[in-house]
């Protein structure tokens, strides 16, 4: 089915609508991005200081078709609606976890296109998509299994051992807030705007990360994370110290999050004997985290895979990449629904 332009390559159309990004992409053979379109709703939600689910699903409805259309056109496929010529070989779509209304928009579009085109429908876990983002930029990553993946986004924070395709061990996860959620909440406390991650990252440049010693919960043992106490500490500090330098508070908070993430990642490398280390999820775009993770990789002699910031945040190319490795699984066809609290299937 793939176009002659791409020879025998398998082309997967990926669709992602789990939160506030409407995204579609065409990826060849699980690692070549032919097109990737991401329409962010950040401007729509920023005035509320966070994602409003109803606003998100309505925006997905408006944007879904134009975004898919653009991804197909950029990939030189026929575009939407298809006129019976060249179409992708399969459609991979995020079915969970995420906001139920948002997920439904992407899944409905994917099911409709799969039925019209007569191609397989591949349901993808959003977290698995994040794990695959690094493969798009480093296809030879496959040689470095087992990998430790630090997945830190707005909805999730987890350390995963990836032994092979689809073969995961969940080493630990957050017991309360996700790291990105903590960045977003502290961004609001410090009036730095939404989303808090990029604005705290920016505000911290040149500031003093040791100005305040914020707590590093659970740092001494295991692989689970906890960030809600840290957020409360920042809130209490701000209330007690009006007029304190906002960049220094931001940098000290960021240092506490990064310290915990890096310490536990280093522990995971030691325990698993991993050959490579991947960062994934929106927080992986954080400049201080990237700097400290690189130091750890050098110290422990493991290969670092740090996806570009665009591949760290939500996109559909990572969903298509994850879908490629599931191409040979039985076609789930159109029977599967969305699962807002879907877990990563681990062994
Ligand atoms: O992966 P993602 O795009 O969406 C989810 O699946 O959650 O991650 C979004 C999260 C937000 O919480 C945002 O504040 C955070 O990633 N983020 C960052 C940075 N860029 C985005 N956090 C820290 N530093 C950044 N530079
Ligand atoms: Zn995500």
mmCIF file of C-alpha atoms and ligand atoms in Angstrom:
data_model
loop_
_atom_site.group_PDB
_atom_site.id
_atom_site.type_symbol
_atom_site.label_atom_id
_atom_site.label_comp_id
_atom_site.label_asym_id
_atom_site.label_seq_id
_atom_site.Cartn_x
_atom_site.Cartn_y
_atom_site.Cartn_z
ATOM 1 C CA UNK A 1 0.000 0.000 0.000
ATOM 2 C CA UNK A 2 2.818 2.499 0.753
ATOM 3 C CA UNK A 3 3.457 4.960 -2.070
ATOM 4 C CA UNK A 4 6.026 4.163 -4.749
ATOM 5 C CA UNK A 5 7.973 7.195 -3.534
ATOM 6 C CA UNK A 6 8.629 5.281 -0.320
ATOM 7 C CA UNK A 7 9.193 1.918 -2.029
ATOM 8 C CA UNK A 8 8.474 -1.014 0.264
ATOM 9 C CA UNK A 9 8.483 1.137 3.394
ATOM 10 C CA UNK A 10 5.615 0.703 5.783
ATOM 11 C CA UNK A 11 3.870 4.006 6.301
ATOM 12 C CA UNK A 12 1.960 4.507 9.529
ATOM 13 C CA UNK A 13 -0.374 7.420 10.141
ATOM 14 C CA UNK A 14 -0.201 8.334 13.839
ATOM 15 C CA UNK A 15 -2.936 10.279 15.613
ATOM 16 C CA UNK A 16 -2.634 11.824 19.082
ATOM 17 C CA UNK A 17 -5.340 13.719 21.014
ATOM 18 C CA UNK A 18 -4.928 12.542 24.619
ATOM 19 C CA UNK A 19 -4.590 16.000 26.176
ATOM 20 C CA UNK A 20 -4.208 19.470 24.666
ATOM 21 C CA UNK A 21 -2.281 18.774 21.473
ATOM 22 C CA UNK A 22 -4.059 17.746 18.263
ATOM 23 C CA UNK A 23 -1.435 15.861 16.283
ATOM 24 C CA UNK A 24 -1.056 13.682 13.197
ATOM 25 C CA UNK A 25 2.099 12.308 11.570
ATOM 26 C CA UNK A 26 3.251 9.898 8.907
ATOM 27 C CA UNK A 27 6.268 7.758 9.850
ATOM 28 C CA UNK A 28 8.075 5.248 7.631
ATOM 29 C CA UNK A 29 9.340 1.963 9.112
ATOM 30 C CA UNK A 30 8.965 3.162 12.673
ATOM 31 C CA UNK A 31 11.840 5.593 12.521
ATOM 32 C CA UNK A 32 11.602 8.024 9.601
ATOM 33 C CA UNK A 33 9.350 11.016 10.155
ATOM 34 C CA UNK A 34 7.801 11.934 6.803
ATOM 35 C CA UNK A 35 5.456 14.542 8.257
ATOM 36 C CA UNK A 36 4.522 15.633 11.773
ATOM 37 C CA UNK A 37 1.862 18.230 12.498
ATOM 38 C CA UNK A 38 1.126 19.387 16.046
ATOM 39 C CA UNK A 39 -1.521 21.969 16.804
ATOM 40 C CA UNK A 40 -1.111 23.119 20.386
ATOM 41 C CA UNK A 41 -4.043 24.437 22.392
ATOM 42 C CA UNK A 42 -1.788 26.147 24.960
ATOM 43 C CA UNK A 43 -3.204 29.607 24.145
ATOM 44 C CA UNK A 44 -6.774 28.368 24.666
ATOM 45 C CA UNK A 45 -6.009 26.956 28.129
ATOM 46 C CA UNK A 46 -3.437 29.415 29.464
ATOM 47 C CA UNK A 47 -6.027 31.877 30.731
ATOM 48 C CA UNK A 48 -7.413 29.091 32.980
ATOM 49 C CA UNK A 49 -3.922 28.116 34.237
ATOM 50 C CA UNK A 50 -4.386 24.508 33.090
ATOM 51 C CA UNK A 51 -6.128 22.245 30.601
ATOM 52 C CA UNK A 52 -9.950 22.485 30.657
ATOM 53 C CA UNK A 53 -11.204 19.081 29.414
ATOM 54 C CA UNK A 54 -14.375 20.344 27.725
ATOM 55 C CA UNK A 55 -12.488 23.125 25.919
ATOM 56 C CA UNK A 56 -9.844 20.576 24.849
ATOM 57 C CA UNK A 57 -12.300 18.119 23.294
ATOM 58 C CA UNK A 58 -14.139 20.867 21.401
ATOM 59 C CA UNK A 59 -10.853 22.176 20.016
ATOM 60 C CA UNK A 60 -9.842 18.634 18.947
ATOM 61 C CA UNK A 61 -13.130 18.344 17.015
ATOM 62 C CA UNK A 62 -12.332 21.570 15.129
ATOM 63 C CA UNK A 63 -8.673 20.733 14.496
ATOM 64 C CA UNK A 64 -8.608 16.976 13.906
ATOM 65 C CA UNK A 65 -9.497 16.875 10.216
ATOM 66 C CA UNK A 66 -7.293 19.835 9.143
ATOM 67 C CA UNK A 67 -4.347 18.395 11.110
ATOM 68 C CA UNK A 68 -4.697 14.900 9.579
ATOM 69 C CA UNK A 69 -5.168 16.471 6.172
ATOM 70 C CA UNK A 70 -1.972 18.512 6.548
ATOM 71 C CA UNK A 71 0.052 15.481 7.689
ATOM 72 C CA UNK A 72 -1.130 13.471 4.663
ATOM 73 C CA UNK A 73 -0.466 16.291 2.216
ATOM 74 C CA UNK A 74 3.034 16.889 3.606
ATOM 75 C CA UNK A 75 3.697 13.163 3.235
ATOM 76 C CA UNK A 76 2.530 13.310 -0.378
ATOM 77 C CA UNK A 77 -0.344 10.952 0.247
ATOM 78 C CA UNK A 78 -3.708 11.760 -1.234
ATOM 79 C CA UNK A 79 -5.018 13.763 1.656
ATOM 80 C CA UNK A 80 -8.460 13.678 3.168
ATOM 81 C CA UNK A 81 -10.862 12.463 1.942
ATOM 82 C CA UNK A 82 -8.951 9.703 0.230
ATOM 83 C CA UNK A 83 -9.855 9.170 -3.407
ATOM 84 C CA UNK A 84 -8.843 5.519 -3.602
ATOM 85 C CA UNK A 85 -5.180 6.109 -4.388
ATOM 86 C CA UNK A 86 -2.223 6.058 -1.994
ATOM 87 C CA UNK A 87 -2.998 5.625 1.672
ATOM 88 C CA UNK A 88 -0.917 4.713 4.748
ATOM 89 C CA UNK A 89 -0.424 1.018 5.562
ATOM 90 C CA UNK A 90 -1.964 1.349 9.019
ATOM 91 C CA UNK A 91 -3.293 3.872 11.509
ATOM 92 C CA UNK A 92 -1.949 4.055 15.062
ATOM 93 C CA UNK A 93 -3.877 6.134 17.577
ATOM 94 C CA UNK A 94 -3.616 6.932 21.272
ATOM 95 C CA UNK A 95 -6.433 5.145 23.108
ATOM 96 C CA UNK A 96 -5.290 6.081 26.652
ATOM 97 C CA UNK A 97 -4.379 7.293 29.182
ATOM 98 C CA UNK A 98 -5.754 10.805 28.822
ATOM 99 C CA UNK A 99 -8.884 12.922 28.854
ATOM 100 C CA UNK A 100 -11.836 10.812 27.795
ATOM 101 C CA UNK A 101 -13.478 13.393 25.508
ATOM 102 C CA UNK A 102 -10.160 14.256 23.852
ATOM 103 C CA UNK A 103 -9.213 10.608 23.301
ATOM 104 C CA UNK A 104 -12.602 9.915 21.722
ATOM 105 C CA UNK A 105 -12.032 12.514 18.998
ATOM 106 C CA UNK A 106 -8.751 10.956 17.812
ATOM 107 C CA UNK A 107 -10.004 7.386 18.131
ATOM 108 C CA UNK A 108 -13.206 8.150 16.191
ATOM 109 C CA UNK A 109 -11.201 9.761 13.389
ATOM 110 C CA UNK A 110 -8.778 6.814 13.294
ATOM 111 C CA UNK A 111 -11.561 4.227 13.228
ATOM 112 C CA UNK A 112 -13.367 6.048 10.444
ATOM 113 C CA UNK A 113 -10.248 6.286 8.288
ATOM 114 C CA UNK A 114 -9.245 2.666 8.995
ATOM 115 C CA UNK A 115 -12.700 1.529 7.898
ATOM 116 C CA UNK A 116 -12.708 3.706 4.752
ATOM 117 C CA UNK A 117 -9.172 2.768 3.739
ATOM 118 C CA UNK A 118 -9.384 -0.878 4.822
ATOM 119 C CA UNK A 119 -6.122 -0.689 6.781
ATOM 120 C CA UNK A 120 -5.285 -1.985 10.298
ATOM 121 C CA UNK A 121 -6.237 0.106 13.329
ATOM 122 C CA UNK A 122 -3.498 -0.046 15.982
ATOM 123 C CA UNK A 123 -4.427 1.118 19.510
ATOM 124 C CA UNK A 124 -1.467 2.714 21.304
ATOM 125 C CA UNK A 125 -0.813 3.551 24.941
ATOM 126 C CA UNK A 126 0.306 7.195 25.121
ATOM 127 C CA UNK A 127 3.098 6.262 27.548
ATOM 128 C CA UNK A 128 4.446 3.672 25.135
ATOM 129 C CA UNK A 129 4.416 6.408 22.496
ATOM 130 C CA UNK A 130 6.660 8.549 24.697
ATOM 131 C CA UNK A 131 9.039 5.592 25.119
ATOM 132 C CA UNK A 132 9.366 5.424 21.335
ATOM 133 C CA UNK A 133 10.097 9.124 20.731
ATOM 134 C CA UNK A 134 13.851 8.549 21.044
ATOM 135 C CA UNK A 135 13.776 5.816 18.338
ATOM 136 C CA UNK A 136 12.716 8.410 15.787
ATOM 137 C CA UNK A 137 15.938 10.319 16.176
ATOM 138 C CA UNK A 138 18.230 7.420 17.124
ATOM 139 C CA UNK A 139 17.113 4.372 15.103
ATOM 140 C CA UNK A 140 20.097 2.310 16.251
ATOM 141 C CA UNK A 141 18.911 2.597 19.838
ATOM 142 C CA UNK A 142 17.662 -0.942 19.340
ATOM 143 C CA UNK A 143 21.231 -2.175 19.822
ATOM 144 C CA UNK A 144 21.329 -0.781 23.312
ATOM 145 C CA UNK A 145 18.642 -2.800 25.075
ATOM 146 C CA UNK A 146 18.158 -2.933 28.009
ATOM 147 C CA UNK A 147 17.385 0.751 28.262
ATOM 148 C CA UNK A 148 16.288 2.772 31.234
ATOM 149 C CA UNK A 149 13.641 5.321 30.254
ATOM 150 C CA UNK A 150 12.822 8.257 32.492
ATOM 151 C CA UNK A 151 9.342 9.324 31.456
ATOM 152 C CA UNK A 152 8.346 12.644 32.989
ATOM 153 C CA UNK A 153 5.360 14.519 31.608
ATOM 154 C CA UNK A 154 2.392 16.559 32.793
ATOM 155 C CA UNK A 155 0.373 13.456 33.613
ATOM 156 C CA UNK A 156 3.001 10.818 34.419
ATOM 157 C CA UNK A 157 6.380 10.280 35.978
ATOM 158 C CA UNK A 158 7.889 6.821 35.796
ATOM 159 C CA UNK A 159 11.126 4.912 35.474
ATOM 160 C CA UNK A 160 10.835 2.041 33.021
ATOM 161 C CA UNK A 161 13.279 -0.685 32.080
ATOM 162 C CA UNK A 162 12.806 -1.440 28.370
ATOM 163 C CA UNK A 163 14.231 -4.870 27.557
ATOM 164 C CA UNK A 164 12.936 -5.033 23.992
ATOM 165 C CA UNK A 165 10.018 -3.896 21.870
ATOM 166 C CA UNK A 166 6.872 -4.048 23.966
ATOM 167 C CA UNK A 167 8.852 -5.605 26.837
ATOM 168 C CA UNK A 168 8.755 -3.267 29.833
ATOM 169 C CA UNK A 169 9.334 -3.397 33.564
ATOM 170 C CA UNK A 170 7.892 -0.534 35.570
ATOM 171 C CA UNK A 171 10.581 0.236 38.152
ATOM 172 C CA UNK A 172 8.684 3.022 39.871
ATOM 173 C CA UNK A 173 6.244 5.880 39.386
ATOM 174 C CA UNK A 174 4.872 8.918 41.159
ATOM 175 C CA UNK A 175 2.639 8.304 44.126
ATOM 176 C CA UNK A 176 1.012 11.742 43.808
ATOM 177 C CA UNK A 177 1.756 14.606 41.369
ATOM 178 C CA UNK A 178 3.636 14.090 38.108
ATOM 179 C CA UNK A 179 6.837 16.118 37.687
ATOM 180 C CA UNK A 180 5.282 18.264 34.923
ATOM 181 C CA UNK A 181 2.206 18.833 37.075
ATOM 182 C CA UNK A 182 4.500 20.129 39.847
ATOM 183 C CA UNK A 183 6.187 22.478 37.342
ATOM 184 C CA UNK A 184 2.771 23.711 36.185
ATOM 185 C CA UNK A 185 1.451 24.248 39.733
ATOM 186 C CA UNK A 186 4.610 26.049 40.870
ATOM 187 C CA UNK A 187 4.536 28.143 37.674
ATOM 188 C CA UNK A 188 1.085 29.287 38.760
ATOM 189 C CA UNK A 189 2.249 29.991 42.361
ATOM 190 C CA UNK A 190 5.134 32.093 41.000
ATOM 191 C CA UNK A 191 2.899 33.813 38.410
ATOM 192 C CA UNK A 192 5.165 32.682 35.605
ATOM 193 C CA UNK A 193 2.331 31.582 33.307
ATOM 194 C CA UNK A 194 1.159 28.290 31.825
ATOM 195 C CA UNK A 195 2.671 25.820 31.152
ATOM 196 C CA UNK A 196 4.993 26.196 34.117
ATOM 197 C CA UNK A 197 7.752 23.892 32.845
ATOM 198 C CA UNK A 198 9.149 26.048 30.048
ATOM 199 C CA UNK A 199 8.633 29.288 32.000
ATOM 200 C CA UNK A 200 10.396 27.961 35.128
ATOM 201 C CA UNK A 201 13.203 26.597 32.943
ATOM 202 C CA UNK A 202 13.605 30.061 31.392
ATOM 203 C CA UNK A 203 13.273 31.995 34.662
ATOM 204 C CA UNK A 204 15.944 29.762 36.251
ATOM 205 C CA UNK A 205 18.623 30.641 33.705
ATOM 206 C CA UNK A 206 21.388 32.465 35.547
ATOM 207 C CA UNK A 207 19.524 32.249 38.897
ATOM 208 C CA UNK A 208 20.804 30.550 42.068
ATOM 209 C CA UNK A 209 19.632 26.910 42.343
ATOM 210 C CA UNK A 210 20.996 26.686 45.904
ATOM 211 C CA UNK A 211 19.143 29.740 47.228
ATOM 212 C CA UNK A 212 16.568 27.585 49.044
ATOM 213 C CA UNK A 213 16.979 23.928 49.979
ATOM 214 C CA UNK A 214 13.548 22.555 49.070
ATOM 215 C CA UNK A 215 12.718 18.957 50.143
ATOM 216 C CA UNK A 216 13.720 15.995 47.966
ATOM 217 C CA UNK A 217 11.002 13.467 48.849
ATOM 218 C CA UNK A 218 11.827 9.745 48.754
ATOM 219 C CA UNK A 219 15.291 10.514 47.322
ATOM 220 C CA UNK A 220 17.108 8.027 49.525
ATOM 221 C CA UNK A 221 15.364 4.862 48.457
ATOM 222 C CA UNK A 222 13.592 3.055 45.635
ATOM 223 C CA UNK A 223 12.191 4.284 42.342
ATOM 224 C CA UNK A 224 8.880 5.886 43.309
ATOM 225 C CA UNK A 225 8.474 9.669 43.199
ATOM 226 C CA UNK A 226 6.498 12.209 45.219
ATOM 227 C CA UNK A 227 6.244 15.872 44.227
ATOM 228 C CA UNK A 228 3.174 17.180 46.040
ATOM 229 C CA UNK A 229 5.076 18.040 49.273
ATOM 230 C CA UNK A 230 7.621 20.013 47.246
ATOM 231 C CA UNK A 231 4.876 22.089 45.637
ATOM 232 C CA UNK A 232 3.416 22.834 49.112
ATOM 233 C CA UNK A 233 6.877 23.851 50.386
ATOM 234 C CA UNK A 234 7.216 26.339 47.543
ATOM 235 C CA UNK A 235 3.750 27.729 48.311
ATOM 236 C CA UNK A 236 4.596 28.124 52.034
ATOM 237 C CA UNK A 237 7.956 29.712 51.225
ATOM 238 C CA UNK A 238 6.356 32.258 48.877
ATOM 239 C CA UNK A 239 3.746 33.189 51.502
ATOM 240 C CA UNK A 240 6.392 33.663 54.216
ATOM 241 C CA UNK A 241 8.911 35.481 52.004
ATOM 242 C CA UNK A 242 7.140 38.029 49.817
ATOM 243 C CA UNK A 243 9.617 39.903 47.682
ATOM 244 C CA UNK A 244 12.112 37.008 47.498
ATOM 245 C CA UNK A 245 13.724 36.651 44.073
ATOM 246 C CA UNK A 246 11.294 34.687 41.848
ATOM 247 C CA UNK A 247 14.094 33.381 39.573
ATOM 248 C CA UNK A 248 15.948 32.030 42.649
ATOM 249 C CA UNK A 249 12.782 30.281 43.915
ATOM 250 C CA UNK A 250 12.166 28.867 40.427
ATOM 251 C CA UNK A 251 15.764 27.652 40.094
ATOM 252 C CA UNK A 252 15.753 26.105 43.593
ATOM 253 C CA UNK A 253 12.460 24.297 42.897
ATOM 254 C CA UNK A 254 13.748 23.065 39.532
ATOM 255 C CA UNK A 255 16.961 21.850 41.176
ATOM 256 C CA UNK A 256 14.963 19.821 43.725
ATOM 257 C CA UNK A 257 12.885 18.109 40.993
ATOM 258 C CA UNK A 258 15.928 17.435 38.821
ATOM 259 C CA UNK A 259 17.945 16.149 41.771
ATOM 260 C CA UNK A 260 15.296 13.522 42.574
ATOM 261 C CA UNK A 261 14.790 12.515 38.929
ATOM 262 C CA UNK A 262 18.525 12.160 38.286
ATOM 263 C CA UNK A 263 19.329 10.339 41.539
ATOM 264 C CA UNK A 264 16.655 7.723 40.877
ATOM 265 C CA UNK A 265 17.620 7.359 37.240
ATOM 266 C CA UNK A 266 21.230 6.704 38.268
ATOM 267 C CA UNK A 267 19.978 4.078 40.736
ATOM 268 C CA UNK A 268 17.935 2.443 37.960
ATOM 269 C CA UNK A 269 21.010 2.258 35.699
ATOM 270 C CA UNK A 270 22.967 0.566 38.493
ATOM 271 C CA UNK A 271 20.222 -1.945 39.242
ATOM 272 C CA UNK A 272 19.411 -2.914 35.644
ATOM 273 C CA UNK A 273 22.864 -2.742 34.097
ATOM 274 C CA UNK A 274 21.291 -0.700 31.286
ATOM 275 C CA UNK A 275 23.393 0.116 28.238
ATOM 276 C CA UNK A 276 21.411 3.200 27.291
ATOM 277 C CA UNK A 277 19.342 5.866 28.932
ATOM 278 C CA UNK A 278 16.392 7.633 27.284
ATOM 279 C CA UNK A 279 14.521 10.687 28.381
ATOM 280 C CA UNK A 280 10.852 10.981 27.419
ATOM 281 C CA UNK A 281 7.880 13.252 28.100
ATOM 282 C CA UNK A 282 7.521 17.019 28.227
ATOM 283 C CA UNK A 283 9.772 17.495 31.285
ATOM 284 C CA UNK A 284 12.607 15.866 29.298
ATOM 285 C CA UNK A 285 12.823 19.208 27.481
ATOM 286 C CA UNK A 286 14.118 20.759 30.727
ATOM 287 C CA UNK A 287 17.602 22.161 30.178
ATOM 288 C CA UNK A 288 18.903 21.479 33.709
ATOM 289 C CA UNK A 289 17.610 17.887 33.620
ATOM 290 C CA UNK A 290 19.300 17.273 30.263
ATOM 291 C CA UNK A 291 22.572 18.691 31.555
ATOM 292 C CA UNK A 292 22.598 16.546 34.705
ATOM 293 C CA UNK A 293 21.438 13.401 32.888
ATOM 294 C CA UNK A 294 24.338 13.774 30.457
ATOM 295 C CA UNK A 295 26.755 14.014 33.397
ATOM 296 C CA UNK A 296 25.341 10.788 34.855
ATOM 297 C CA UNK A 297 25.622 8.989 31.512
ATOM 298 C CA UNK A 298 29.272 9.978 31.209
ATOM 299 C CA UNK A 299 29.952 8.934 34.797
ATOM 300 C CA UNK A 300 28.245 5.551 34.350
ATOM 301 C CA UNK A 301 29.373 4.980 30.778
ATOM 302 C CA UNK A 302 25.885 4.489 29.329
ATOM 303 C CA UNK A 303 24.676 5.919 26.032
ATOM 304 C CA UNK A 304 22.361 8.925 26.419
ATOM 305 C CA UNK A 305 19.351 9.411 24.141
ATOM 306 C CA UNK A 306 17.861 12.825 24.623
ATOM 307 C CA UNK A 307 15.111 13.462 22.075
ATOM 308 C CA UNK A 308 14.791 16.997 20.715
ATOM 309 C CA UNK A 309 12.342 19.140 22.704
ATOM 310 C CA UNK A 310 9.681 18.700 19.950
ATOM 311 C CA UNK A 311 9.870 14.927 20.324
ATOM 312 C CA UNK A 312 9.720 15.147 24.140
ATOM 313 C CA UNK A 313 6.328 16.855 24.190
ATOM 314 C CA UNK A 314 3.162 15.259 22.818
ATOM 315 C CA UNK A 315 3.246 14.487 19.091
ATOM 316 C CA UNK A 316 1.845 11.857 16.754
ATOM 317 C CA UNK A 317 5.145 10.703 15.229
ATOM 318 C CA UNK A 318 5.947 8.864 18.480
ATOM 319 C CA UNK A 319 2.518 7.170 18.327
ATOM 320 C CA UNK A 320 3.163 6.056 14.736
ATOM 321 C CA UNK A 321 6.627 4.775 15.757
ATOM 322 C CA UNK A 322 5.137 2.709 18.585
ATOM 323 C CA UNK A 323 2.477 1.455 16.161
ATOM 324 C CA UNK A 324 5.079 0.130 13.728
ATOM 325 C CA UNK A 325 6.306 -2.405 16.294
ATOM 326 C CA UNK A 326 2.747 -3.579 16.834
ATOM 327 C CA UNK A 327 1.924 -3.994 13.130
ATOM 328 C CA UNK A 328 2.043 -7.759 13.288
ATOM 329 C CA UNK A 329 -0.255 -8.072 16.254
ATOM 330 C CA UNK A 330 -3.801 -9.259 15.613
ATOM 331 C CA UNK A 331 -5.860 -6.404 14.167
ATOM 332 C CA UNK A 332 -7.954 -5.112 17.065
ATOM 333 C CA UNK A 333 -10.160 -3.707 14.377
ATOM 334 C CA UNK A 334 -12.813 -1.307 15.472
ATOM 335 C CA UNK A 335 -13.886 -3.102 18.650
ATOM 336 C CA UNK A 336 -11.561 -1.314 21.083
ATOM 337 C CA UNK A 337 -12.636 1.769 23.046
ATOM 338 C CA UNK A 338 -10.729 4.505 24.869
ATOM 339 C CA UNK A 339 -9.222 3.905 28.313
ATOM 340 C CA UNK A 340 -8.609 7.194 30.206
ATOM 341 C CA UNK A 341 -6.594 5.479 32.969
ATOM 342 C CA UNK A 342 -4.787 2.923 30.816
ATOM 343 C CA UNK A 343 -1.610 1.449 32.341
ATOM 344 C CA UNK A 344 1.555 0.498 30.517
ATOM 345 C CA UNK A 345 1.470 -3.266 30.032
ATOM 346 C CA UNK A 346 4.506 -4.594 31.860
ATOM 347 C CA UNK A 347 5.936 -8.022 32.494
HETATM 348 O O1 LIG B 1 4.424 15.100 27.460
HETATM 349 P P1 LIG B 1 3.673 16.378 27.514
HETATM 350 O O2 LIG B 1 3.685 17.276 26.298
HETATM 351 O O3 LIG B 1 2.165 16.145 27.838
HETATM 352 C C1 LIG B 1 1.720 15.152 28.723
HETATM 353 O O4 LIG B 1 1.588 13.980 28.274
HETATM 354 O O5 LIG B 1 1.566 15.502 29.902
HETATM 355 O O6 LIG B 1 4.234 17.165 28.792
HETATM 356 C C2 LIG B 1 3.745 18.419 29.171
HETATM 357 C C3 LIG B 1 4.444 18.789 30.476
HETATM 358 C C4 LIG B 1 3.894 20.059 31.115
HETATM 359 O O7 LIG B 1 3.646 19.796 32.479
HETATM 360 C C5 LIG B 1 5.018 21.058 30.929
HETATM 361 O O8 LIG B 1 5.083 22.038 31.956
HETATM 362 C C6 LIG B 1 6.233 20.159 30.953
HETATM 363 O O9 LIG B 1 5.837 19.008 30.235
HETATM 364 N N1 LIG B 1 7.394 20.786 30.294
HETATM 365 C C7 LIG B 1 8.530 21.107 30.947
HETATM 366 C C8 LIG B 1 9.360 21.765 30.007
HETATM 367 N N2 LIG B 1 8.716 21.795 28.800
HETATM 368 C C9 LIG B 1 7.500 21.188 28.999
HETATM 369 N N3 LIG B 1 8.898 20.903 32.231
HETATM 370 C C10 LIG B 1 10.102 21.366 32.613
HETATM 371 N N4 LIG B 1 10.946 22.023 31.762
HETATM 372 C C11 LIG B 1 10.629 22.234 30.464
HETATM 373 N N5 LIG B 1 11.473 22.885 29.656
HETATM 374 ZN ZN1 LIG B 2 2.500 12.997 26.922
#
